[in-house]
Every structure is written in C-alpha cells, then in structure tokens.
CSV table of C-alpha atoms in Angstrom, one decimal:
chain,number,residue,atom,x,y,z
A,1,MET,CA,106.7,129.0,88.7
A,2,ASN,CA,108.0,132.2,89.9
A,3,GLU,CA,110.1,132.2,93.0
A,4,GLU,CA,108.0,134.9,94.7
A,5,ASN,CA,105.2,132.3,94.8
A,6,ILE,CA,107.5,129.8,96.6
A,7,GLN,CA,107.0,130.1,100.4
A,8,ARG,CA,110.1,128.5,102.4
A,9,GLY,CA,110.9,127.3,106.0
A,10,PHE,CA,112.6,125.0,108.0
A,11,ALA,CA,111.3,122.0,110.1
A,12,LYS,CA,113.0,120.2,113.2
A,13,ALA,CA,112.9,116.7,113.1
A,14,GLY,CA,114.4,116.2,116.6
A,15,ALA,CA,117.9,117.9,116.1
A,16,VAL,CA,117.8,117.8,112.3
A,17,LYS,CA,116.8,120.8,110.3
A,18,ILE,CA,114.8,119.9,107.5
A,19,ALA,CA,114.2,122.4,104.7
A,20,PHE,CA,110.9,122.8,103.0
A,21,GLN,CA,108.9,124.4,100.2
A,22,THR,CA,104.9,125.3,99.6
A,23,SER,CA,102.9,126.8,97.1
A,24,GLY,CA,99.2,126.9,95.7
A,25,ASP,CA,96.1,126.4,97.6
A,26,GLY,CA,94.1,123.1,98.2
A,27,PRO,CA,94.1,119.9,99.8
A,28,PRO,CA,97.7,119.5,100.9
A,29,LEU,CA,100.1,117.0,98.8
A,30,VAL,CA,103.7,116.2,99.9
A,31,CYS,CA,106.1,115.1,97.3
A,32,CYS,CA,108.9,113.1,98.4
A,33,HIS,CA,112.0,113.0,96.3
A,34,ALA,CA,114.4,110.4,94.8
A,35,MET,CA,118.2,109.5,95.8
A,36,GLY,CA,120.7,111.7,94.5
A,37,TRP,CA,118.0,114.6,94.3
A,38,ASP,CA,116.6,117.2,96.2
A,39,HIS,CA,113.2,119.2,96.1
A,40,THR,CA,114.1,120.6,92.8
A,41,LEU,CA,113.2,117.1,91.4
A,42,TRP,CA,109.6,118.6,91.4
A,43,ASP,CA,110.4,121.8,90.0
A,44,ASP,CA,108.9,120.8,86.4
A,45,HIS,CA,105.7,119.5,88.1
A,46,ARG,CA,105.2,122.3,90.5
A,47,ASP,CA,102.6,124.4,88.4
A,48,ARG,CA,100.5,121.7,87.6
A,49,PHE,CA,100.3,120.3,91.0
A,50,SER,CA,99.8,123.8,92.7
A,51,SER,CA,97.1,124.4,90.5
A,52,ALA,CA,94.9,121.9,92.4
A,53,HIS,CA,96.8,121.5,95.6
A,54,GLN,CA,99.0,123.2,98.3
A,55,LEU,CA,102.1,121.3,97.1
A,56,ILE,CA,104.5,120.6,99.9
A,57,THR,CA,108.3,119.6,98.8
A,58,PHE,CA,111.2,119.3,101.3
A,59,ASP,CA,114.7,118.2,101.1
A,60,GLN,CA,115.2,114.8,102.8
A,61,ARG,CA,118.0,114.8,105.2
A,62,GLY,CA,121.2,114.5,103.7
A,63,SER,CA,119.9,116.7,100.6
A,64,GLY,CA,119.7,120.0,99.4
A,65,ASP,CA,119.1,122.9,102.2
A,66,SER,CA,118.5,120.3,104.9
A,67,ASP,CA,121.0,119.3,107.6
A,68,HIS,CA,123.4,116.8,106.3
A,69,PRO,CA,124.2,114.9,109.6
A,70,LEU,CA,127.4,112.8,110.2
A,71,SER,CA,127.8,109.4,111.8
A,72,VAL,CA,126.7,107.6,108.9
A,73,HIS,CA,128.4,104.2,110.0
A,74,SER,CA,127.6,104.1,113.6
A,75,ASP,CA,125.2,101.9,115.4
A,76,LYS,CA,123.0,104.9,115.6
A,77,SER,CA,123.0,106.3,112.2
A,78,PRO,CA,120.5,109.5,111.8
A,79,TYR,CA,119.7,108.1,108.3
A,80,SER,CA,117.2,105.2,108.6
A,81,THR,CA,113.8,104.5,107.0
A,82,GLU,CA,112.2,105.7,110.4
A,83,SER,CA,114.1,108.7,110.3
A,84,PHE,CA,112.9,109.6,106.8
A,85,GLY,CA,109.5,109.2,107.8
A,86,GLN,CA,110.2,111.4,110.9
A,87,ASP,CA,111.4,114.1,108.6
A,88,LEU,CA,108.0,114.4,106.7
A,89,ARG,CA,106.3,114.4,110.0
A,90,ALA,CA,108.1,117.3,111.0
A,91,VAL,CA,107.4,119.1,107.7
A,92,LEU,CA,103.5,118.6,108.3
A,93,ASP,CA,103.9,119.6,112.1
A,94,ALA,CA,105.4,122.8,111.1
A,95,LEU,CA,103.0,123.8,108.8
A,96,ASP,CA,100.1,122.5,111.1
A,97,ILE,CA,98.8,120.2,108.9
A,98,GLU,CA,97.3,117.1,110.2
A,99,LYS,CA,96.4,114.9,107.1
A,100,ALA,CA,97.9,115.0,103.6
A,101,ALA,CA,98.1,113.3,100.2
A,102,ILE,CA,101.7,111.7,100.3
A,103,LEU,CA,103.5,110.8,96.8
A,104,GLY,CA,106.9,109.3,97.1
A,105,TYR,CA,108.9,108.6,94.4
A,106,SER,CA,111.8,105.9,94.2
A,107,MET,CA,113.7,106.9,97.4
A,108,GLY,CA,111.0,108.9,98.4
A,109,ALA,CA,108.4,106.1,98.4
A,110,ALA,CA,110.6,104.7,101.4
A,111,SER,CA,109.8,108.0,103.0
A,112,ALA,CA,106.0,108.0,102.2
A,113,LEU,CA,106.0,104.3,103.3
A,114,SER,CA,107.8,105.0,106.5
A,115,PHE,CA,105.3,107.8,107.2
A,116,SER,CA,102.0,106.0,106.4
A,117,THR,CA,102.8,103.1,108.0
A,118,GLN,CA,103.7,104.9,111.3
A,119,TRP,CA,101.2,107.3,111.0
A,120,PRO,CA,98.3,105.6,108.9
A,121,LYS,CA,95.8,108.1,110.2
A,122,ARG,CA,97.7,111.4,108.8
A,123,VAL,CA,97.7,109.9,105.5
A,124,GLU,CA,94.6,111.1,103.2
A,125,ARG,CA,95.7,109.4,100.1
A,126,LEU,CA,99.2,107.6,99.2
A,127,VAL,CA,100.9,107.2,95.5
A,128,LEU,CA,104.0,105.1,95.2
A,129,VAL,CA,105.8,105.9,92.1
A,130,SER,CA,108.9,103.4,91.0
A,131,ALA,CA,108.5,102.3,94.3
A,132,MET,CA,110.0,99.1,96.4
A,133,ALA,CA,109.2,97.9,99.9
A,134,SER,CA,111.3,94.8,99.6
A,135,ARG,CA,114.9,94.8,99.9
A,136,LEU,CA,116.3,95.6,96.6
A,137,PRO,CA,117.4,93.1,94.2
A,138,GLU,CA,121.5,91.6,94.7
A,139,ALA,CA,122.1,93.1,91.2
A,140,ILE,CA,121.2,96.7,92.4
A,141,ILE,CA,123.1,96.2,95.5
A,142,GLN,CA,126.0,95.3,93.8
A,143,ARG,CA,125.9,98.1,91.8
A,144,ALA,CA,125.5,100.3,94.7
A,145,LYS,CA,128.7,98.9,96.2
A,146,VAL,CA,130.5,100.0,93.3
A,147,ILE,CA,129.2,103.3,93.3
A,148,GLU,CA,130.2,103.7,97.3
A,149,ALA,CA,133.7,102.6,96.2
A,150,ILE,CA,133.8,105.5,93.4
A,151,LEU,CA,132.6,107.8,96.1
A,152,GLU,CA,135.6,107.0,98.4
A,153,ARG,CA,138.0,106.8,95.7
A,154,ASP,CA,137.1,109.4,93.1
A,155,GLY,CA,134.7,111.7,95.2
A,156,LEU,CA,131.1,113.0,94.9
A,157,ARG,CA,130.8,114.4,91.7
A,158,LYS,CA,132.2,111.1,89.9
A,159,ALA,CA,129.9,108.8,92.1
A,160,TYR,CA,126.8,111.1,90.8
A,161,GLU,CA,128.1,111.0,87.0
A,162,PHE,CA,128.1,106.8,87.6
A,163,TYR,CA,124.9,106.8,89.5
A,164,PHE,CA,123.2,108.6,86.7
A,165,SER,CA,124.8,106.7,84.2
A,166,GLY,CA,122.9,103.5,85.2
A,167,PRO,CA,120.1,101.3,83.9
A,168,LEU,CA,117.9,102.8,85.9
A,169,PHE,CA,117.9,106.3,84.0
A,170,GLU,CA,117.8,104.9,80.4
A,171,GLY,CA,120.0,107.9,79.2
A,172,GLU,CA,118.3,110.5,80.8
A,173,SER,CA,121.3,111.8,82.1
A,174,ASP,CA,122.9,112.6,78.9
A,175,LYS,CA,120.1,115.1,78.2
A,176,PRO,CA,121.4,118.8,78.5
A,177,GLU,CA,118.3,120.1,80.7
A,178,PHE,CA,118.9,116.8,82.9
A,179,LYS,CA,122.8,117.3,83.3
A,180,LYS,CA,121.8,120.9,84.2
A,181,GLN,CA,119.5,120.1,87.0
A,182,ILE,CA,121.9,117.4,88.3
A,183,GLU,CA,124.6,120.1,88.4
A,184,SER,CA,122.5,122.5,90.6
A,185,VAL,CA,121.8,119.6,93.0
A,186,VAL,CA,125.6,118.5,93.1
A,187,GLU,CA,126.4,121.9,94.5
A,188,LYS,CA,124.7,121.5,97.6
A,189,ALA,CA,125.7,118.1,98.0
A,190,THR,CA,127.7,116.4,100.4
A,191,SER,CA,129.4,112.9,100.4
A,192,HIS,CA,128.2,112.0,104.0
A,193,GLY,CA,124.5,113.2,103.0
A,194,PHE,CA,125.0,111.1,99.8
A,195,GLN,CA,126.0,108.0,101.5
A,196,GLY,CA,123.5,108.4,104.1
A,197,CYS,CA,120.7,108.7,101.8
A,198,PHE,CA,122.3,105.7,99.6
A,199,ARG,CA,122.2,103.5,102.7
A,200,VAL,CA,118.4,103.9,103.3
A,201,THR,CA,117.9,103.6,99.7
A,202,ILE,CA,119.9,100.5,99.0
A,203,ASP,CA,120.9,98.9,102.4
A,204,ARG,CA,117.7,98.6,104.6
A,205,PRO,CA,115.4,95.7,105.6
A,206,SER,CA,112.1,95.0,103.8
A,207,MET,CA,109.1,97.0,104.6
A,208,ILE,CA,106.9,94.7,103.2
A,209,ASP,CA,105.3,93.2,107.2
A,210,ALA,CA,104.6,97.1,107.6
A,211,LEU,CA,102.2,97.4,105.0
A,212,LYS,CA,99.4,96.0,106.5
A,213,ASN,CA,99.5,99.2,108.4
A,214,ILE,CA,98.2,101.4,105.5
A,215,GLN,CA,94.9,102.6,105.9
A,216,ALA,CA,94.8,105.4,102.9
A,217,PRO,CA,93.8,104.7,99.3
A,218,THR,CA,96.7,103.7,97.4
A,219,LEU,CA,97.9,104.2,94.1
A,220,VAL,CA,101.1,102.1,92.4
A,221,ILE,CA,102.5,103.7,89.5
A,222,VAL,CA,105.3,102.1,87.6
A,223,GLY,CA,107.2,102.2,84.1
A,224,GLU,CA,106.7,99.3,81.7
A,225,ARG,CA,110.3,98.9,81.3
A,226,ASP,CA,111.6,99.2,84.7
A,227,LYS,CA,111.6,95.2,85.4
A,228,HIS,CA,112.0,94.8,89.2
A,229,TYR,CA,109.5,97.3,90.2
A,230,VAL,CA,107.0,96.2,87.9
A,231,THR,CA,107.2,93.0,90.0
A,232,GLU,CA,107.6,95.1,93.3
A,233,ALA,CA,104.5,97.0,91.9
A,234,ASP,CA,102.4,93.6,92.1
A,235,ARG,CA,103.7,92.6,95.4
A,236,LEU,CA,102.6,96.2,96.9
A,237,VAL,CA,99.2,96.1,95.5
A,238,ALA,CA,99.0,92.4,97.0
A,239,HIS,CA,99.8,93.6,100.4
A,240,ILE,CA,98.2,97.1,100.7
A,241,SER,CA,94.5,96.6,101.1
A,242,GLY,CA,92.6,98.0,98.2
A,243,ALA,CA,95.8,99.5,96.1
A,244,LYS,CA,95.4,100.0,92.5
A,245,LYS,CA,98.4,99.7,89.9
A,246,PHE,CA,98.9,102.0,86.8
A,247,VAL,CA,101.4,100.9,84.5
A,248,VAL,CA,103.0,104.1,82.1
A,249,LYS,CA,103.6,102.4,78.4
A,250,ASN,CA,107.3,103.5,77.1
A,251,SER,CA,108.6,104.6,80.4
A,252,GLY,CA,111.1,103.2,83.0
A,253,HIS,CA,112.0,104.3,86.3
A,254,ALA,CA,112.5,108.1,85.4
A,255,LEU,CA,108.8,107.9,84.4
A,256,THR,CA,108.3,111.4,86.0
A,257,VAL,CA,110.7,112.7,83.0
A,258,GLN,CA,110.1,110.4,80.4
A,259,SER,CA,106.0,110.7,80.6
A,260,PRO,CA,105.4,113.8,82.7
A,261,ASP,CA,101.8,114.4,81.4
A,262,ILE,CA,100.7,111.2,81.9
A,263,PHE,CA,102.3,110.9,85.6
A,264,GLU,CA,100.5,114.1,86.6
A,265,SER,CA,97.5,113.5,85.1
A,266,LYS,CA,97.1,110.1,86.7
A,267,VAL,CA,98.1,111.5,90.2
A,268,LEU,CA,95.7,114.5,89.9
A,269,ARG,CA,93.1,112.3,88.9
A,270,PHE,CA,93.4,109.9,91.6
A,271,LEU,CA,93.6,112.6,94.3
A,272,ALA,CA,90.2,113.9,93.0
A,273,GLU,CA,88.5,110.9,93.3
C-alpha cells in the first residue's frame, strides 16, 4: 500500500504515547502485533484487510514509534497485560471508535485478551492467532531466560537474532525478506522496551480465569505444528463462550507468513459473518 494511503497519529495511554496507523474504509479492525515486532508486522496484510475494513495497527508500548518506558523491573512496571489492553483502548478512544473487531497475534493476543476481558462491550468480534492465555510452558520460559541473559551480555541485536532463531519460527528468520523486516524493526527497538514486552509475553500470570468476561464471537486460529499452542487453542475454546477453532495445515506459530492467504481469508470470512 502506498504511504499516502496510511494515516498516522498518536494516542495517550496515561503518560505513555502510543503510535497508530489507519488505512481503508469499513468496519474497524484492530490488529495487535507479536513480540519483537511493531506495526510493520501487518504491512503484508494491509492491502487485503484494508479492502474490507478500516484497518488500525499500532505500536505496543516498548515497540516502534511508541514510547519505550523505563522502570521495567520496578514494582509498578509500566509493562503489564493490563497496560497493554489500555494501549489498545487509548488508540480506539483517539479515533473516536466505540466498538471494533480485535485481532491479536502471539504477544498481540495478550493485548487483545486484556482489552476484551476489561472492556468486553467494545469488542465486535475477536480473533486470537497463535495465542496463549495460560502461563507459558516451562520450556519456553527457560529459553526466555537465556534470551534475557544474551540481551544483558551481548546486546539487543544478538538477543533478536537468538529469539527469532528459535523453534517457534521454524527457519523463517533465515529468509532474506524476513531478515530485512526484522532489521527495520531493530532500528527502532530499545533494550528496555524489548525486555518490557518480553516480560508481558513470558513472565505473566495466567489469564484463563478472566476469559469468562469475553462476550464477542471469537475465532481461535492455530498452526498444526505449533504444539504448545494447539493444546492451548482447545483450552481457549473451552473457556470462551461460543468460540470456534481453525487449524492451519502445514504451518506453525508463524502461520501469518507461512500461510498468509489462508490466514487472511479465514479472518475476513469470520468478520463478515
């Protein structure tokens, strides 16, 4: 999509500035990005989603053009599942949108769940992609500790390299276009922003008990090779009233890049129901 067709602005979540981007016309759809990314995760999907919706993307606090607050380790850290949901609400408020469809991918699913459980009446439809509401499995938590050690010892770029080399991405990070996208993200990244987002992704309590608050029709999308998240998809469907599951064949956690056409088509069909 041409840059002139994308409108940009800033919202305020308390004292934290949140950058957002909009394109297209139609019912609003907010897409929440994954860990280690920013709104550019959705660049390859912007044309198609914008053809049917007002597509709204944003940089979660600690990412991209949004503020990267300090005090990651304090008792009142600005990084939490609650504050991630508040970022999303601030964007909708800034755009004067009362109700929207919400899509969250990986870390973005934590944002989507936080918003949907705190303000359920503002959610038209909910799409959870490669999502986990439970506390993460111990194997993932242990690898996360290694990434934090690399961040402290070797710096941000090495931490990014190790993070995206992991099994969740199944070699996608070796592809030239993926590398180019990540390089662009790293240019705006900070160590404390990465760590703050990482803590929300990895070191957070379970959100399962709050799922009963969700009122919107919900679709859970998961790649068939994403073993931890396939099990979690069943748990999400069991705890969210009326939720449905869709398994993407021949894909893993990175299904948005591994099977983009299937992903986009399923999302658009669900939103049009």
